[in-house]
Amino acid sequence: MATASFFVFWSFLFVNLLQFQSYDFIFNGFNKAPNMTLNGASLVTRSGALRLTNSSANLIGRAFYTSPIRLFNTQSRRPKLSSFSTTFVFAIVKPYEGSGGGGHGLVFTLSPSKQPRRSWFAQYFGLLGPTNNGNSSNHVFAIEFDTVYDMALFGDINDNHVGIDVNSFRSVASAPASYYLNGTNKKEMRLESGLPIQAWIDYNGENEVVNVSISPLSVPKPSHPLLSHKMNLSHVLQESMYLGFSSSTGKLASFHYILGWSFSMNGVAPPLDLHRIPSFPGSQSGSSGLGKKAITIGAVSSAVTLLLLAIVISTFVYMLRRAKQAEVLEDWELDCPHRFRYKDLYVATKGFKEIHILGSGGFGCVYKGVLPNTKEEVAIKRVSHNSKQGVKEFVAEIASLGRLRHRHLVHLQGWCKRNADLLLVYDYMPNGSLDTFLFDEEKDLVLNWPQRFKILQGIASALLYLHEEWEQVVVHRDVKANNVLLDADMNGRLGDFGLAKLYEHGKNPSTTHVVGTVGYIAPELSRTGKATASSDVFAYGALLLEVTCGRRPIDPNAPSGLLLLLDWVRECRQRGQILEAVDPKMEDLYEKEEVEMVLILGLLCSQSTPEARPTIRQVTRYLSGNDKLAKTDVPMEFTDTGSENFGFRSFPSSFGVISTGSLTGGR
Ligand SMILES: *[C@@H]1O[C@H](CO)[C@@H](O)[C@H](O)[C@H]1NC(C)=O
Ligand SMILES: *[C@@H]1O[C@H](CO)[C@@H](O)[C@H](O)[C@H]1NC(C)=O
Ligand SMILES: *[C@@H]1O[C@H](CO)[C@@H](O)[C@H](O)[C@H]1NC(C)=O
Ligand SMILES: *[C@@H]1O[C@H](CO)[C@@H](O)[C@H](O)[C@H]1NC(C)=O
Ligand SMILES: *[C@@H]1O[C@H](CO)[C@@H](O)[C@H](O)[C@H]1NC(C)=O
Ligand SMILES: *[C@@H]1O[C@H](CO)[C@@H](O)[C@H](O)[C@H]1NC(C)=O
């Protein structure tokens, strides 16, 4: 009996200790906040604002309350989830006022980890990634404040919404950013306004309802929540969870700030002292946005003058824009199919604004656009071509290239010519180029071997289609990691086919102009200047090695003598240690025989004589396992040196056009 009451006493005390452990906290600004753990791009500014990201591309910034919290009340026999309540002030500032949309917003989350593995930037907010989005083993609860419209992947409603997420960014409930004035009237607001916004998130453990509200700082907590969703979080949350914020940028970027935060378990989140909220760069009048009335009144009188001025200016701008968008057509253009109107592309990219640039490469800039009529997302490549020669032939060719259809090709939807610029419209590829996955240190996601192998197989099948399966032989001429784009399901798709040819047309035939990218150019190509299916295979061989080894074909940072990846793989093989060349980031998690086969196939394709290389059909048979690659078929020793093999020393500067290959053309 005595033991029993002793036990009851202690467990009572223990439970109370748990309950009374300080799970209430408040941060009015984040200066001297030792209890916050920051990682990625996040930092605390001098004024005390917590900045999760700056406006650079592809960043992740997170900030979590350092110690985990236990949300389950263990007092009852069956652990029961406690109620919780939190409020915080955030601000999202676009890099330039008036620029198009920034990205990608931020989330408040309860997560099992402060540094979630396999997480991605861009639409994944640095919290989940394409390999685990939707997996119930994530145990992630989040409220998203999302500024990018991603219909295809997550079924987003618009580019300015609040959503409740469980293990997936396909929200269980979402609503356009707005707040209730009373029971019926809602007022819209823009998350990216650059103004501070307060958010409230309440979970009632008894009736299992999550409420979410937002409002401008000058408006108190709305009487009706924007989102109120019944859900049993007991299935989602784990015993011990981290509380905090995560944000990311992709090709689109904004500054994301958290300015104050409070939390309470089994209570109401303590109110923030809004007068102590820190200022942040880009904040209007450097203050919290309270007391703006005086400014408003003063502004009214000048507004009248400004209005008149504005009318004059906007008429002028309108006429200028009309002129900018007007079509300037040559006769032949009307006859070529797949032509887009310049005006539509101009509108799609909001006037080719810099903010819409996805990347740039040897041939020009790539913009992201949304076609005004269909609302379809596209990638628009702007190729500057200072000679008018060749363009007509090229456009004629597009008429036929536009008919190319393959699962692993980026579809070329059409074209448009504008003075010296050629605009090519492609399907938009949400995951950008393979290149960044292999070499971008900022990416949290490491492609595993099955993903890499699948991408390589896809590209081989695309080349097979171009070389053998279509009605005429199409030589790609610029196979490289930068031209391999990844669709929403991480399938590899080959882009930019035929584009290189534009630069070969109309050139003086007596000089050799090699088009391609150093490191992928077959030796005979640099001698004859004639691209063939076999020179594509050579470039594909370089891609095999590049993807497997996680190094560029020419790597100035490599140990001496191993400038060329090809040399290095050969050297490893001669030492009987070919797997030493494999990308260490894969951490030995691969099937050794398969990887070895791919490396040897890479060497086989990289032979200096075209006749010695396999056809792409043969390559696909090796990759699919239909044919077995006998190691003895690939000689250990090569007579030529690798460097010459790449046409690297013998053609120092006589290349006509060489794309540098390191720039992304992500679509
Ligand atoms: C942070 O932790 C310290 C000691 O660990 C505590 O005294 C302080 O109140 C905590 N502050 C917040 C805001 O939680
Ligand atoms: C943004 O932050 C990242 C990571 O902290 C840094 O590398 C980059 O230089 C910053 N960009 C700008 C424009 O400050
Ligand atoms: C979910 O994640 C677990 C653990 O990472 C993994 O074993 C499982 O295969 C995943 N399920 C799906 C459907 O991807
Ligand atoms: C909400 O406010 C609007 C105008 O402010 C008013 O017309 C409407 O009757 C109000 N509704 C309720 C339920 O109070
Ligand atoms: C959530 O919102 C509903 C509807 O307005 C309200 O009845 C309920 O009390 C709210 N719950 C919490 C925990 O705030
Ligand atoms: C919610 O889930 C918990 C744990 O599985 C369970 O005990 C509880 O009964 C569930 N609540 C409802 C309303 O289904």
mmCIF file of N, CA and C in Angstrom, residues 505-551:
data_model
loop_
_atom_site.group_PDB
_atom_site.id
_atom_site.type_symbol
_atom_site.label_atom_id
_atom_site.label_comp_id
_atom_site.label_asym_id
_atom_site.label_seq_id
_atom_site.Cartn_x
_atom_site.Cartn_y
_atom_site.Cartn_z
ATOM 1 N N HIS A 505 24.685 27.215 -89.011
ATOM 2 C CA HIS A 505 24.149 27.713 -90.274
ATOM 3 C C HIS A 505 24.814 29.024 -90.649
ATOM 4 N N GLY A 506 24.992 29.193 -91.923
ATOM 5 C CA GLY A 506 25.359 30.505 -92.420
ATOM 6 C C GLY A 506 26.743 30.971 -92.033
ATOM 7 N N LYS A 507 27.551 30.079 -91.491
ATOM 8 C CA LYS A 507 28.907 30.481 -91.176
ATOM 9 C C LYS A 507 29.788 30.180 -92.384
ATOM 10 N N ASN A 508 30.890 30.850 -92.451
ATOM 11 C CA ASN A 508 31.835 30.593 -93.520
ATOM 12 C C ASN A 508 32.300 29.138 -93.435
ATOM 13 N N PRO A 509 32.030 28.340 -94.470
ATOM 14 C CA PRO A 509 32.326 26.909 -94.357
ATOM 15 C C PRO A 509 33.824 26.592 -94.299
ATOM 16 N N SER A 510 34.678 27.529 -94.663
ATOM 17 C CA SER A 510 36.107 27.205 -94.660
ATOM 18 C C SER A 510 36.700 27.238 -93.255
ATOM 19 N N THR A 511 36.025 27.884 -92.331
ATOM 20 C CA THR A 511 36.530 27.828 -90.962
ATOM 21 C C THR A 511 35.669 26.865 -90.168
ATOM 22 N N THR A 512 36.316 26.204 -89.268
ATOM 23 C CA THR A 512 35.588 25.222 -88.486
ATOM 24 C C THR A 512 35.034 25.870 -87.236
ATOM 25 N N HIS A 513 33.761 25.763 -87.072
ATOM 26 C CA HIS A 513 33.175 26.284 -85.852
ATOM 27 C C HIS A 513 32.605 25.122 -85.065
ATOM 28 N N VAL A 514 33.205 24.857 -83.968
ATOM 29 C CA VAL A 514 32.731 23.746 -83.175
ATOM 30 C C VAL A 514 31.706 24.269 -82.190
ATOM 31 N N VAL A 515 30.587 23.631 -82.180
ATOM 32 C CA VAL A 515 29.576 24.018 -81.223
ATOM 33 C C VAL A 515 29.445 22.902 -80.208
ATOM 34 N N GLY A 516 29.415 23.276 -78.997
ATOM 35 C CA GLY A 516 29.323 22.264 -77.958
ATOM 36 C C GLY A 516 29.930 22.824 -76.704
ATOM 37 N N THR A 517 30.244 21.965 -75.798
ATOM 38 C CA THR A 517 30.750 22.414 -74.528
ATOM 39 C C THR A 517 32.040 21.679 -74.245
ATOM 40 N N VAL A 518 33.055 22.430 -73.883
ATOM 41 C CA VAL A 518 34.360 21.830 -73.635
ATOM 42 C C VAL A 518 34.204 20.702 -72.629
ATOM 43 N N GLY A 519 34.822 19.594 -72.934
ATOM 44 C CA GLY A 519 34.689 18.450 -72.045
ATOM 45 C C GLY A 519 33.737 17.418 -72.611
ATOM 46 N N TYR A 520 32.894 17.870 -73.518
ATOM 47 C CA TYR A 520 31.940 16.940 -74.121
ATOM 48 C C TYR A 520 32.161 16.826 -75.638
ATOM 49 N N ILE A 521 33.160 17.523 -76.125
ATOM 50 C CA ILE A 521 33.344 17.579 -77.582
ATOM 51 C C ILE A 521 34.236 16.438 -78.037
ATOM 52 N N ALA A 522 33.710 15.612 -78.912
ATOM 53 C CA ALA A 522 34.470 14.467 -79.416
ATOM 54 C C ALA A 522 35.666 14.967 -80.224
ATOM 55 N N PRO A 523 36.787 14.225 -80.175
ATOM 56 C CA PRO A 523 37.991 14.705 -80.862
ATOM 57 C C PRO A 523 37.791 14.895 -82.362
ATOM 58 N N GLU A 524 37.081 13.993 -83.008
ATOM 59 C CA GLU A 524 36.924 14.159 -84.461
ATOM 60 C C GLU A 524 36.088 15.395 -84.776
ATOM 61 N N LEU A 525 35.235 15.757 -83.840
ATOM 62 C CA LEU A 525 34.384 16.932 -84.038
ATOM 63 C C LEU A 525 35.223 18.202 -84.068
ATOM 64 N N SER A 526 36.228 18.234 -83.213
ATOM 65 C CA SER A 526 37.058 19.430 -83.217
ATOM 66 C C SER A 526 37.957 19.468 -84.456
ATOM 67 N N ARG A 527 38.166 18.322 -85.100
ATOM 68 C CA ARG A 527 38.945 18.329 -86.341
ATOM 69 C C ARG A 527 38.072 18.681 -87.535
ATOM 70 N N THR A 528 36.913 18.018 -87.638
ATOM 71 C CA THR A 528 36.102 18.166 -88.848
ATOM 72 C C THR A 528 34.974 19.176 -88.693
ATOM 73 N N GLY A 529 34.588 19.427 -87.468
ATOM 74 C CA GLY A 529 33.476 20.336 -87.250
ATOM 75 C C GLY A 529 32.135 19.721 -87.595
ATOM 76 N N LYS A 530 32.130 18.430 -87.863
ATOM 77 C CA LYS A 530 30.883 17.807 -88.289
ATOM 78 C C LYS A 530 30.315 16.961 -87.143
ATOM 79 N N ALA A 531 29.172 17.393 -86.647
ATOM 80 C CA ALA A 531 28.540 16.660 -85.554
ATOM 81 C C ALA A 531 27.830 15.428 -86.094
ATOM 82 N N THR A 532 27.989 14.331 -85.398
ATOM 83 C CA THR A 532 27.348 13.086 -85.824
ATOM 84 C C THR A 532 26.686 12.429 -84.624
ATOM 85 N N ALA A 533 25.948 11.366 -84.911
ATOM 86 C CA ALA A 533 25.353 10.601 -83.817
ATOM 87 C C ALA A 533 26.452 10.107 -82.888
ATOM 88 N N SER A 534 27.581 9.763 -83.477
ATOM 89 C CA SER A 534 28.669 9.242 -82.663
ATOM 90 C C SER A 534 29.281 10.320 -81.753
ATOM 91 N N SER A 535 29.295 11.561 -82.215
ATOM 92 C CA SER A 535 29.815 12.599 -81.317
ATOM 93 C C SER A 535 28.826 12.858 -80.178
ATOM 94 N N ASP A 536 27.541 12.629 -80.415
ATOM 95 C CA ASP A 536 26.562 12.683 -79.320
ATOM 96 C C ASP A 536 26.850 11.579 -78.300
ATOM 97 N N VAL A 537 27.210 10.385 -78.815
ATOM 98 C CA VAL A 537 27.507 9.269 -77.909
ATOM 99 C C VAL A 537 28.723 9.612 -77.051
ATOM 100 N N PHE A 538 29.694 10.265 -77.662
ATOM 101 C CA PHE A 538 30.872 10.694 -76.901
ATOM 102 C C PHE A 538 30.446 11.598 -75.740
ATOM 103 N N ALA A 539 29.608 12.578 -76.060
ATOM 104 C CA ALA A 539 29.151 13.501 -75.021
ATOM 105 C C ALA A 539 28.336 12.762 -73.967
ATOM 106 N N TYR A 540 27.548 11.778 -74.420
ATOM 107 C CA TYR A 540 26.765 11.000 -73.467
ATOM 108 C C TYR A 540 27.690 10.208 -72.525
ATOM 109 N N GLY A 541 28.812 9.736 -73.074
ATOM 110 C CA GLY A 541 29.799 9.043 -72.239
ATOM 111 C C GLY A 541 30.317 9.957 -71.143
ATOM 112 N N ALA A 542 30.597 11.204 -71.514
ATOM 113 C CA ALA A 542 31.060 12.177 -70.512
ATOM 114 C C ALA A 542 29.982 12.381 -69.450
ATOM 115 N N LEU A 543 28.727 12.378 -69.886
ATOM 116 C CA LEU A 543 27.610 12.538 -68.940
ATOM 117 C C LEU A 543 27.529 11.341 -67.985
ATOM 118 N N LEU A 544 27.722 10.137 -68.510
ATOM 119 C CA LEU A 544 27.701 8.940 -67.655
ATOM 120 C C LEU A 544 28.724 9.076 -66.529
ATOM 121 N N LEU A 545 29.922 9.491 -66.909
ATOM 122 C CA LEU A 545 30.989 9.614 -65.910
ATOM 123 C C LEU A 545 30.669 10.738 -64.930
ATOM 124 N N GLU A 546 30.196 11.824 -65.460
ATOM 125 C CA GLU A 546 29.907 13.002 -64.651
ATOM 126 C C GLU A 546 28.859 12.695 -63.574
ATOM 127 N N VAL A 547 27.803 12.018 -63.989
ATOM 128 C CA VAL A 547 26.706 11.739 -63.069
ATOM 129 C C VAL A 547 27.131 10.697 -62.020
ATOM 130 N N THR A 548 27.928 9.736 -62.447
ATOM 131 C CA THR A 548 28.338 8.679 -61.516
ATOM 132 C C THR A 548 29.405 9.183 -60.540
ATOM 133 N N CYS A 549 30.282 10.052 -61.035
ATOM 134 C CA CYS A 549 31.393 10.501 -60.198
ATOM 135 C C CYS A 549 31.088 11.815 -59.474
ATOM 136 N N GLY A 550 30.031 12.498 -59.897
ATOM 137 C CA GLY A 550 29.718 13.774 -59.264
ATOM 138 C C GLY A 550 30.795 14.817 -59.510
ATOM 139 N N ARG A 551 31.452 14.731 -60.653
ATOM 140 C CA ARG A 551 32.466 15.730 -61.032
ATOM 141 C C ARG A 551 32.229 16.169 -62.456
#
